[in-house]
Short mmCIF file of C-alpha atoms in Angstrom, two decimals:
data_model
loop_
_atom_site.label_atom_id
_atom_site.label_comp_id
_atom_site.label_asym_id
_atom_site.label_seq_id
_atom_site.Cartn_x
_atom_site.Cartn_y
_atom_site.Cartn_z
CA MET A 136 -0.09 0.12 -0.06
CA SER A 137 1.08 3.68 -0.56
CA GLU A 138 2.11 5.53 2.21
CA LYS A 139 -0.02 8.01 4.29
CA ILE A 140 -0.45 11.32 4.05
CA SER A 141 -0.69 13.53 7.24
CA VAL A 142 -3.83 15.60 7.81
CA GLU A 143 -3.80 17.97 10.66
CA VAL A 144 -7.32 20.02 11.80
CA CYS A 145 -7.05 22.53 13.78
CA VAL A 146 -9.86 22.77 16.42
CA GLY A 147 -8.96 25.54 18.68
CA THR A 148 -11.65 28.04 19.07
CA SER A 149 -11.47 30.09 16.05
CA CYS A 150 -11.23 27.21 13.56
CA HIS A 151 -13.56 25.29 15.35
CA LEU A 152 -16.31 28.54 15.06
CA MET A 153 -15.11 29.14 11.56
CA GLY A 154 -16.31 25.36 10.60
CA SER A 155 -13.56 23.05 11.66
CA ASN A 156 -16.36 20.44 12.86
CA LEU A 157 -17.66 20.56 9.49
CA ILE A 158 -14.34 19.59 7.83
CA MET A 159 -14.19 17.10 10.48
CA GLU A 160 -17.51 15.17 9.57
CA CYS A 161 -16.75 15.65 5.49
CA LEU A 162 -13.57 13.95 6.23
CA ASP A 163 -15.66 10.80 8.21
CA ARG A 164 -17.54 10.77 4.91
CA LEU A 165 -14.37 10.04 2.84
CA ALA A 166 -14.48 7.06 0.81
CA ASP A 167 -12.77 4.08 2.84
CA ASN A 168 -10.11 3.84 0.50
CA ILE A 169 -9.14 7.36 1.11
CA LYS A 170 -9.47 7.24 4.49
CA GLU A 171 -6.67 4.28 5.33
CA ARG A 172 -4.52 6.54 3.52
CA ILE A 173 -4.80 9.52 5.60
CA ASP A 174 -3.14 9.86 8.99
CA LEU A 175 -5.82 12.26 10.41
CA ARG A 176 -4.55 14.07 14.03
CA TYR A 177 -6.73 16.90 15.52
CA VAL A 178 -4.63 20.34 16.69
CA GLN A 179 -5.50 22.35 19.63
CA CYS A 180 -4.14 25.24 17.94
CA MET A 181 -2.21 26.41 15.13
CA ASP A 182 -1.64 29.97 16.50
CA ARG A 183 -2.94 31.73 13.11
CA CYS A 184 -6.38 32.10 14.68
CA GLY A 185 -7.67 35.03 11.94
CA LYS A 186 -7.14 32.75 8.92
CA GLY A 187 -9.05 29.77 10.28
CA PRO A 188 -10.03 27.06 9.48
CA ASN A 189 -6.58 26.30 9.36
CA VAL A 190 -5.51 22.48 8.17
CA ARG A 191 -2.01 21.00 7.04
CA ILE A 192 -2.15 18.28 4.71
CA ALA A 193 1.20 16.61 3.96
CA GLY A 194 2.91 19.26 5.87
CA VAL A 195 1.79 22.03 3.99
CA LEU A 196 -0.46 24.93 5.81
CA LEU A 197 -3.60 25.89 4.47
CA ASP A 198 -5.52 28.48 5.71
CA LYS A 199 -9.46 29.76 5.46
CA VAL A 200 -10.56 26.28 4.29
CA THR A 201 -13.54 24.70 3.12
CA PRO A 202 -15.02 20.96 3.53
CA GLU A 203 -14.42 21.05 -0.59
CA THR A 204 -11.06 22.34 -0.85
CA VAL A 205 -9.68 20.18 1.96
CA VAL A 206 -11.04 17.24 0.33
CA GLU A 207 -9.42 18.21 -3.04
CA GLU A 208 -6.12 18.75 -1.50
CA ILE A 209 -6.42 15.37 -0.23
CA LYS A 210 -6.89 13.92 -3.55
CA LYS A 211 -4.24 15.70 -4.84
CA SER A 212 -1.51 14.89 -2.51
CA LEU A 213 -2.75 11.00 -2.85
CA ILE A 214 -1.83 10.70 -6.38
CA MET B 164 -12.63 18.09 56.46
CA LYS B 165 -15.40 17.57 53.83
CA VAL B 166 -18.03 15.37 53.11
CA ASP B 167 -19.58 13.47 50.49
CA ILE B 168 -23.36 12.87 50.44
CA GLY B 169 -25.28 9.76 48.99
CA ILE B 170 -29.02 9.67 49.13
CA ALA B 171 -31.48 6.59 47.64
CA SER B 172 -35.01 6.44 48.49
CA LEU B 173 -37.78 3.89 47.89
CA CYS B 174 -41.48 5.03 47.43
CA LYS B 175 -43.85 3.15 49.24
CA LYS B 176 -45.69 0.54 46.55
CA GLY B 177 -48.32 2.18 44.83
CA GLU B 178 -47.41 6.06 45.15
CA GLU B 179 -45.26 7.80 42.56
CA VAL B 180 -43.81 9.91 45.35
CA CYS B 181 -41.65 9.67 48.48
CA GLY B 182 -43.08 11.18 51.67
CA ASP B 183 -39.38 11.56 52.81
CA THR B 184 -37.38 14.61 52.14
CA THR B 185 -33.68 15.47 52.04
CA LYS B 186 -31.86 18.78 51.51
CA ILE B 187 -28.45 19.65 51.67
CA ILE B 188 -26.98 23.32 51.99
CA GLU B 189 -23.29 23.42 50.87
CA GLU B 190 -21.47 26.12 52.41
CA LYS B 191 -17.64 27.29 52.11
CA ASP B 192 -17.15 26.55 55.52
CA SER B 193 -19.66 24.00 56.46
CA THR B 194 -22.23 21.30 54.94
CA THR B 195 -25.77 20.68 56.23
CA VAL B 196 -28.23 17.82 55.68
CA ILE B 197 -31.73 17.38 56.43
CA LEU B 198 -33.85 14.14 56.31
CA SER B 199 -37.53 14.58 57.20
CA ASP B 200 -40.41 12.13 56.94
CA GLY B 201 -43.71 13.20 56.17
CA LEU B 202 -46.67 11.67 57.85
CA GLY B 203 -48.40 8.94 55.72
CA SER B 204 -47.34 8.70 52.60
CA GLY B 205 -47.46 9.99 49.00
CA ILE B 206 -47.81 13.45 47.80
CA LYS B 207 -49.45 14.25 51.07
CA ALA B 208 -46.40 12.93 53.17
CA SER B 209 -43.97 14.70 50.85
CA ILE B 210 -45.48 18.10 50.85
CA LEU B 211 -45.29 17.59 54.98
CA SER B 212 -41.26 16.68 54.71
CA ILE B 213 -40.77 19.14 51.65
CA LEU B 214 -42.38 21.93 54.03
CA SER B 215 -40.43 21.10 56.89
CA THR B 216 -37.04 20.79 54.99
CA GLN B 217 -37.72 24.11 53.34
CA ILE B 218 -38.54 26.17 56.30
CA ALA B 219 -35.74 24.46 58.81
CA SER B 220 -32.78 25.25 55.99
CA ARG B 221 -33.98 28.51 55.02
CA MET B 222 -34.21 29.42 58.71
CA LEU B 223 -30.93 27.78 59.41
CA GLU B 224 -29.43 29.31 56.58
CA LYS B 225 -30.35 32.75 58.35
CA ASN B 226 -28.85 31.29 61.75
CA ILE B 227 -32.40 31.51 63.45
CA ARG B 228 -32.64 29.66 66.68
CA LEU B 229 -33.95 25.96 66.98
CA GLU B 230 -36.74 26.75 69.00
CA GLU B 231 -37.97 29.38 66.63
CA VAL B 232 -37.11 26.43 63.80
CA PHE B 233 -39.36 24.07 65.41
CA THR B 234 -41.88 26.26 66.54
CA THR B 235 -42.42 27.38 62.92
CA ILE B 236 -42.71 24.04 61.51
CA ALA B 237 -45.35 23.44 64.22
CA ASP B 238 -47.36 26.21 63.10
CA THR B 239 -46.86 26.28 59.57
CA LEU B 240 -48.06 22.45 58.93
CA PRO B 241 -51.18 21.77 57.25
CA ILE B 242 -53.25 19.28 59.69
CA CYS B 243 -54.22 15.73 58.38
CA LYS B 244 -57.84 15.64 58.18
CA VAL B 245 -58.04 11.91 59.10
CA ARG B 246 -55.41 11.96 62.26
CA GLY B 247 -55.92 15.33 63.26
CA ILE B 248 -52.13 16.16 63.47
CA ALA B 249 -49.62 18.61 61.90
CA TYR B 250 -46.50 15.67 61.58
CA SER B 251 -43.04 15.15 60.00
CA THR B 252 -39.88 14.08 61.48
CA LEU B 253 -36.62 15.71 61.14
CA SER B 254 -32.87 15.08 61.54
CA ILE B 255 -30.47 18.26 60.97
CA LEU B 256 -26.90 17.43 60.78
CA LYS B 257 -24.09 20.46 60.31
CA VAL B 258 -20.46 19.64 59.60
CA LYS B 259 -18.15 22.39 59.69
CA ILE B 260 -14.85 22.08 58.13
CA ASP B 261 -12.89 21.32 61.05
CA GLY B 262 -15.08 18.21 61.35
CA SER B 263 -17.06 19.76 64.56
CA ALA B 264 -20.66 18.28 64.12
CA HIS B 265 -24.26 19.18 65.42
CA LEU B 266 -26.87 17.36 65.33
CA ILE B 267 -30.52 17.51 65.97
CA GLU B 268 -33.11 14.48 65.74
CA TYR B 269 -37.00 14.56 66.10
CA ASP B 270 -38.69 11.05 65.48
CA ASN B 271 -36.21 9.73 62.75
CA PRO B 272 -34.36 6.99 63.58
CA SER B 273 -30.60 7.87 65.47
CA LEU B 274 -28.14 8.77 63.45
CA MET B 275 -25.32 5.87 63.15
CA LEU B 276 -22.19 6.68 62.62
CA ILE B 277 -19.12 3.93 62.39
CA ARG B 278 -15.46 4.43 62.41
CA ASP B 279 -12.58 2.09 61.68
CA ASN B 280 -15.06 -0.57 61.23
CA ASP B 281 -16.51 -0.10 64.65
CA ILE B 282 -19.98 1.62 65.67
CA VAL B 283 -19.29 4.74 67.70
CA SER B 284 -21.98 5.66 69.93
CA ILE B 285 -23.05 9.66 70.47
CA LYS B 286 -23.71 11.45 73.43
CA LYS B 287 -27.28 12.84 73.00
CA ILE B 288 -28.87 15.75 75.07
CA LYS B 289 -32.99 15.58 75.11
CA ARG B 290 -34.56 18.45 75.26
CA ASN B 291 -38.02 20.24 75.02
CA ILE B 292 -38.48 22.44 71.94
CA ALA B 293 -41.71 23.79 71.38
CA GLY B 294 -43.70 21.08 72.94
CA LYS B 295 -41.49 18.51 71.26
CA GLU B 296 -38.63 16.10 72.54
CA VAL B 297 -35.94 16.83 70.43
CA TYR B 298 -32.13 15.72 70.63
CA GLU B 299 -29.02 17.30 70.36
CA SER B 300 -25.56 16.21 70.19
CA PHE B 301 -22.35 17.70 69.69
CA PHE B 302 -19.51 15.07 68.29
CA GLN B 303 -16.23 15.61 66.64
CA LEU B 304 -16.02 13.71 63.40
CA GLU B 305 -12.59 11.91 61.78
CA LEU B 306 -11.58 11.41 58.36
CA ASN B 307 -13.29 8.41 56.65
CA ASP B 308 -16.50 8.38 59.45
CA LEU B 309 -19.51 7.10 57.83
CA LEU B 310 -22.22 8.49 58.78
CA PHE B 311 -26.07 6.84 58.21
CA LEU B 312 -29.24 8.73 58.28
CA ILE B 313 -32.46 7.03 57.49
CA SER B 314 -36.09 7.37 57.67
CA ASP B 315 -37.72 4.49 59.74
CA GLY B 316 -38.64 2.98 56.57
CA VAL B 317 -35.35 1.24 56.56
CA ILE B 318 -35.56 0.40 59.87
CA ASN B 319 -39.00 -1.29 59.44
CA ALA B 320 -38.26 -3.17 56.14
CA GLY B 321 -40.04 -6.73 56.09
CA VAL B 322 -42.08 -6.13 59.34
CA GLY B 323 -44.59 -8.69 59.81
CA GLY B 324 -43.01 -10.66 56.53
CA LEU B 325 -39.46 -11.46 56.13
CA PHE B 326 -38.50 -10.25 60.09
CA GLU B 327 -41.57 -10.15 62.53
CA LEU B 328 -39.94 -6.74 63.74
CA GLY B 329 -38.54 -5.56 60.41
CA LEU B 330 -34.84 -5.29 59.30
CA GLY B 331 -34.09 -3.42 62.34
CA ARG B 332 -30.82 -1.09 63.51
CA ASP B 333 -28.47 -4.17 64.27
CA ARG B 334 -29.01 -6.13 61.19
CA LEU B 335 -28.84 -3.33 59.02
CA LEU B 336 -25.47 -2.42 60.67
CA ASP B 337 -24.57 -6.18 60.60
CA ASN B 338 -25.28 -6.22 56.51
CA ILE B 339 -23.03 -3.09 56.47
CA PHE B 340 -20.13 -4.80 57.81
CA LYS B 341 -20.89 -8.36 56.14
CA ARG B 342 -20.77 -6.44 52.93
CA ASN B 343 -17.60 -4.24 53.42
CA LEU B 344 -19.82 -1.09 52.45
CA THR B 345 -17.71 1.21 55.04
CA GLU B 346 -15.03 0.75 52.34
CA GLN B 347 -17.19 2.23 49.53
CA ALA B 348 -18.32 5.47 48.12
CA ALA B 349 -21.21 7.30 50.20
CA ASP B 350 -23.73 7.04 47.14
CA LYS B 351 -22.92 3.68 46.61
CA VAL B 352 -23.53 2.78 49.94
CA ALA B 353 -26.87 4.50 50.06
CA LYS B 354 -28.08 2.98 46.99
CA LYS B 355 -27.20 -0.49 48.55
CA ILE B 356 -28.81 -0.24 51.86
CA ILE B 357 -32.02 1.07 49.55
CA GLY B 358 -31.61 -2.38 47.55
CA LEU B 359 -31.56 -4.16 51.03
CA THR B 360 -34.62 -2.46 51.93
CA GLU B 361 -36.51 -3.28 48.68
CA ALA B 362 -35.48 -6.72 49.15
CA CYS B 363 -36.57 -7.31 52.78
CA TYR B 364 -40.03 -5.81 51.46
CA MET B 365 -39.77 -8.41 48.87
CA GLY B 366 -40.50 -5.78 46.64
CA LYS B 367 -43.62 -4.23 48.11
CA ALA B 368 -42.31 -1.56 50.26
CA GLY B 369 -44.74 -0.95 52.88
CA ASP B 370 -43.24 2.60 53.74
CA ASP B 371 -41.72 5.22 52.42
CA SER B 372 -37.36 4.63 52.92
CA THR B 373 -34.74 6.80 52.58
CA ALA B 374 -31.01 6.22 52.98
CA LEU B 375 -28.67 9.59 53.70
CA VAL B 376 -25.08 8.32 53.85
CA ILE B 377 -22.16 10.78 54.39
CA LYS B 378 -18.55 9.92 54.44
CA SER B 379 -16.05 12.07 56.00
CA ARG B 380 -12.57 13.03 53.55
CA ARG B 381 -9.92 15.10 52.92
CA PRO B 382 -10.78 18.46 51.31
CA ARG B 383 -10.07 17.84 47.26
CA SER B 384 -8.26 20.74 45.39
CA ALA B 385 -8.03 21.74 41.45
CA VAL B 386 -5.94 24.65 39.83
CA VAL B 387 -6.93 25.55 36.30
CA LEU B 388 -4.78 27.19 34.17
CA THR B 389 -6.57 29.37 31.50
CA GLY B 390 -4.86 31.75 28.72
CA PRO B 391 -1.44 32.39 28.55
CA PRO B 392 0.03 35.81 30.32
CA GLN B 393 -0.21 38.95 28.88
CA LYS B 394 3.80 39.03 27.99
CA LYS B 395 5.31 36.08 26.64
CA ARG B 396 8.45 36.34 28.77
CA TYR B 397 6.01 34.87 32.04
CA ASP B 398 5.16 32.13 30.31
CA SER B 399 7.49 29.99 32.20
CA GLN B 400 6.71 31.29 35.30
CA LEU B 401 2.86 31.19 34.73
CA VAL B 402 3.29 27.28 33.84
CA ALA B 403 5.57 26.83 36.71
CA LYS B 404 3.36 28.25 39.52
CA PHE B 405 0.57 25.94 38.14
CA LEU B 406 2.95 22.82 38.18
CA ASP B 407 3.40 23.83 41.90
CA TYR B 408 -0.05 22.83 42.80
CA THR B 409 0.96 19.40 43.53
CA ASN B 410 -2.00 18.05 45.35
CA ALA B 411 -4.45 19.46 42.90
CA GLN B 412 -6.27 18.27 39.90
CA LYS B 413 -4.28 20.05 37.03
CA ILE B 414 -6.86 21.49 34.38
CA VAL B 415 -5.57 23.47 31.27
CA CYS B 416 -8.38 25.38 29.70
CA GLY B 417 -7.48 26.75 25.91
CA GLY B 418 -5.78 25.69 22.70
CA ALA B 419 -2.82 28.71 23.16
CA THR B 420 -2.88 27.91 27.26
CA GLY B 421 -2.41 23.86 26.48
CA ASN B 422 0.27 24.80 23.60
CA MET B 423 2.29 26.90 26.15
CA VAL B 424 2.28 24.14 28.61
CA ALA B 425 3.46 21.58 26.56
CA ARG B 426 6.14 23.70 25.48
CA GLU B 427 7.02 24.53 28.67
CA LEU B 428 7.27 20.86 29.99
CA GLY B 429 8.83 19.50 26.90
CA PHE B 430 6.01 17.04 25.97
CA GLU B 431 3.80 16.93 23.07
CA ILE B 432 0.14 17.59 22.71
CA GLU B 433 -2.13 14.92 21.60
CA THR B 434 -5.69 15.90 20.98
CA SER B 435 -8.61 13.38 21.10
CA LEU B 436 -10.43 12.53 17.71
CA ASP B 437 -13.54 12.28 19.41
CA TYR B 438 -15.87 14.85 18.46
CA ILE B 439 -18.59 13.82 21.16
CA ASP B 440 -20.31 17.15 21.13
CA PRO B 441 -20.00 19.33 17.79
CA SER B 442 -20.53 22.39 19.84
CA VAL B 443 -17.29 21.50 22.53
CA PRO B 444 -14.21 21.12 20.81
CA PRO B 445 -12.28 17.86 21.54
CA VAL B 446 -10.40 17.43 24.73
CA ALA B 447 -6.50 16.62 24.64
CA ASP B 448 -3.68 14.88 26.51
CA ILE B 449 -0.60 16.35 28.15
CA GLU B 450 1.77 14.17 30.04
CA GLY B 451 1.11 15.18 33.96
CA ILE B 452 -1.80 17.31 33.06
CA ASP B 453 -5.09 15.79 34.50
CA LEU B 454 -7.46 17.54 31.80
CA VAL B 455 -6.55 19.57 28.98
CA THR B 456 -9.93 21.44 27.06
CA GLU B 457 -10.46 24.36 24.45
CA GLY B 458 -11.06 27.48 25.98
CA ILE B 459 -13.94 29.74 25.73
CA LEU B 460 -16.45 27.58 24.09
CA THR B 461 -15.91 24.89 26.53
CA LEU B 462 -15.56 27.21 28.90
CA ASN B 463 -19.14 29.17 28.16
CA LYS B 464 -20.78 25.49 27.65
CA THR B 465 -19.25 24.43 31.26
CA VAL B 466 -21.33 27.50 32.81
CA ASP B 467 -24.59 26.64 30.78
CA LYS B 468 -24.09 22.81 32.39
CA ILE B 469 -23.62 23.85 35.72
CA LYS B 470 -26.33 26.22 35.83
CA GLN B 471 -28.60 23.90 34.54
CA LEU B 472 -28.39 21.74 37.47
CA SER B 473 -31.73 22.60 39.38
CA GLU B 474 -30.63 23.99 42.55
CA ASP B 475 -32.83 22.16 44.88
CA ASN B 476 -31.93 18.89 43.26
CA PHE B 477 -28.41 19.96 42.78
CA ASN B 478 -26.66 17.11 44.45
CA ASP B 479 -28.91 14.57 42.96
CA ASN B 480 -27.91 15.92 39.47
CA LYS B 481 -24.53 16.37 39.56
CA ASN B 482 -23.59 12.87 38.97
CA GLU B 483 -25.25 13.64 35.43
CA PHE B 484 -21.50 13.96 33.89
CA ASP B 485 -20.55 10.45 34.71
CA GLY B 486 -19.28 8.65 31.56
CA ILE B 487 -20.40 11.87 29.36
CA LYS B 488 -16.85 12.56 27.64
CA ASP B 489 -17.15 16.26 25.95
CA GLY B 490 -14.86 18.82 27.34
CA ALA B 491 -17.21 20.69 28.78
CA SER B 492 -19.09 18.05 30.83
CA ILE B 493 -15.61 16.53 31.98
CA LEU B 494 -14.71 20.17 33.07
CA SER B 495 -17.93 20.69 34.88
CA LYS B 496 -17.53 17.49 36.59
CA SER B 497 -13.95 18.33 37.83
CA LEU B 498 -15.15 21.35 39.44
CA LEU B 499 -18.18 19.93 41.13
CA LYS B 500 -15.99 17.64 42.67
CA ALA B 501 -13.55 20.07 43.89
CA ASP B 502 -13.64 21.26 46.68
CA GLU B 503 -10.79 24.41 46.20
CA ILE B 504 -10.58 25.51 43.01
CA THR B 505 -7.65 27.87 42.01
CA PHE B 506 -7.81 29.94 38.83
CA LEU B 507 -4.93 31.29 37.23
CA MET B 508 -6.01 33.33 34.29
CA GLY B 509 -3.86 34.84 31.52
CA SER B 510 -4.93 38.33 30.32
CA ALA B 511 -3.47 37.70 26.74
CA VAL B 512 -6.41 38.84 24.23
CA ASN B 513 -6.31 36.97 20.84
CA PRO B 514 -7.85 39.44 18.47
CA ALA B 515 -9.21 36.82 16.21
CA HIS B 516 -11.39 35.52 19.27
CA GLU B 517 -12.64 39.08 20.23
CA GLU B 518 -14.34 39.64 16.91
CA LEU B 519 -15.98 36.13 16.86
CA MET B 520 -16.92 36.61 20.65
CA LYS B 521 -18.71 39.52 19.58
CA SER B 522 -20.87 38.08 16.55
CA LEU B 523 -21.52 35.18 18.40
CA GLN B 524 -22.70 36.94 21.67
CA LEU B 525 -19.85 34.50 23.56
CA LYS B 526 -18.49 36.00 26.81
CA PRO B 527 -14.63 36.44 26.84
CA ARG B 528 -12.46 34.70 28.86
CA PRO B 529 -12.66 37.23 31.96
CA VAL B 530 -16.53 37.51 31.85
CA ILE B 531 -17.16 33.51 31.44
CA ILE B 532 -14.57 33.19 34.21
CA GLY B 533 -16.37 35.14 36.74
CA LYS B 534 -19.64 33.88 36.06
CA LEU B 535 -18.10 30.32 36.76
CA VAL B 536 -16.40 31.39 39.77
CA ASN B 537 -19.87 32.95 41.15
CA LEU B 538 -21.63 29.75 40.05
CA LEU B 539 -19.28 27.62 41.91
CA ARG B 540 -19.09 29.87 45.13
CA LYS B 541 -22.94 29.40 44.84
CA HIS B 542 -22.43 25.84 45.60
CA GLY B 543 -20.38 26.05 48.22
CA LYS B 544 -16.60 26.15 46.84
CA GLU B 545 -13.58 27.97 47.81
CA VAL B 546 -12.38 29.95 44.77
CA ASN B 547 -9.37 32.13 44.23
CA ILE B 548 -8.49 33.72 41.02
CA GLU B 549 -5.22 34.97 40.31
CA ARG B 550 -4.71 37.08 36.99
CA TYR B 551 -1.45 37.26 34.71
#
């Protein structure tokens, strides 16, 4: 199997209010073959509170993300 | 010294409400428990015993003399049409923080005290108050003492059935020792005594029965670190102060605060993947810290949760957080379990939070901590707050 990619989702106050819980819901609904290639972690605070929700995919920090952009980025990283 | 209290009750068969009433008044330097058993059973008995406990608790809170309390109760209770009397029993026990206890008993089975697996007898003074024979005792509690206040439904359990004269005090105590109940928590002991009572009645309780169990213990402390200090150069000083509370449960509230503590300790912060309540961000783990939660949202939710506990049934309801794993429920449970709580509150302001707080009408840290402190004080907690 190919190597997993890390996906870190900030669940700090601002990111939560800006929709990080929706991102998590969306990640939970991903197809199993994608899910099993993700190493998912939640992070208490990425210290970029004004730009939330913040997500780090395969080491690349992305700000002001939406569930759609996160899924898109994950798929890109998995190719 | 502090006390844990467990209460369990059983209704007379066919009745929907219990005619026994209990009340707990927790104050900073004392805990008072009241047990009253109303005449008869069902709603009539319940009204009588509720009136007695409410009158007694309100008057005792205002330090009104015992004579007046009993006179007021006797004058206020409605008279039973059938028996032509106004009646309910009353036991009032006040335990101060130094362990000194004051007990007043009127017509309830006598309080039982178990110390080091032995029954301790308490010296009583008989008094005539407002035409009633009242027994008064002053005694000193020791750590791990176990006290029982019970209504006569427990003592009489099984009368004329399983036992000719009912369960009785000696059989009850014997059962407590045989089942090692002295080693168990107050709420479990109370439930087990009522379980035994129900069994003695063979499922058909002949009277309302209540067990109020009190266990003395050392006070429990908690320290809550929330918010980084205004100036970053004080981070290590604040974390060191927090860690100095060696005998307290250590709680961290806040993402940036959690990062600060983890960094100062040189440990990783691991956030749980369980999003149990969508309105409360998940909790995290830092080695050596008992609880790590998000800040503002969890604190706002904690205030709501503690507020929701009905004041009258506060002690019955405070166990409702057992087994619920969202940050606000765990924090509520930890704070309600503690007797002495210190809040170490950093004053750093997160500009990103400020705007969001305003738009969502959430209370900022100093406001919500102030509310939480007042709420906890109202429930008898000794709370200190230090700002950095």
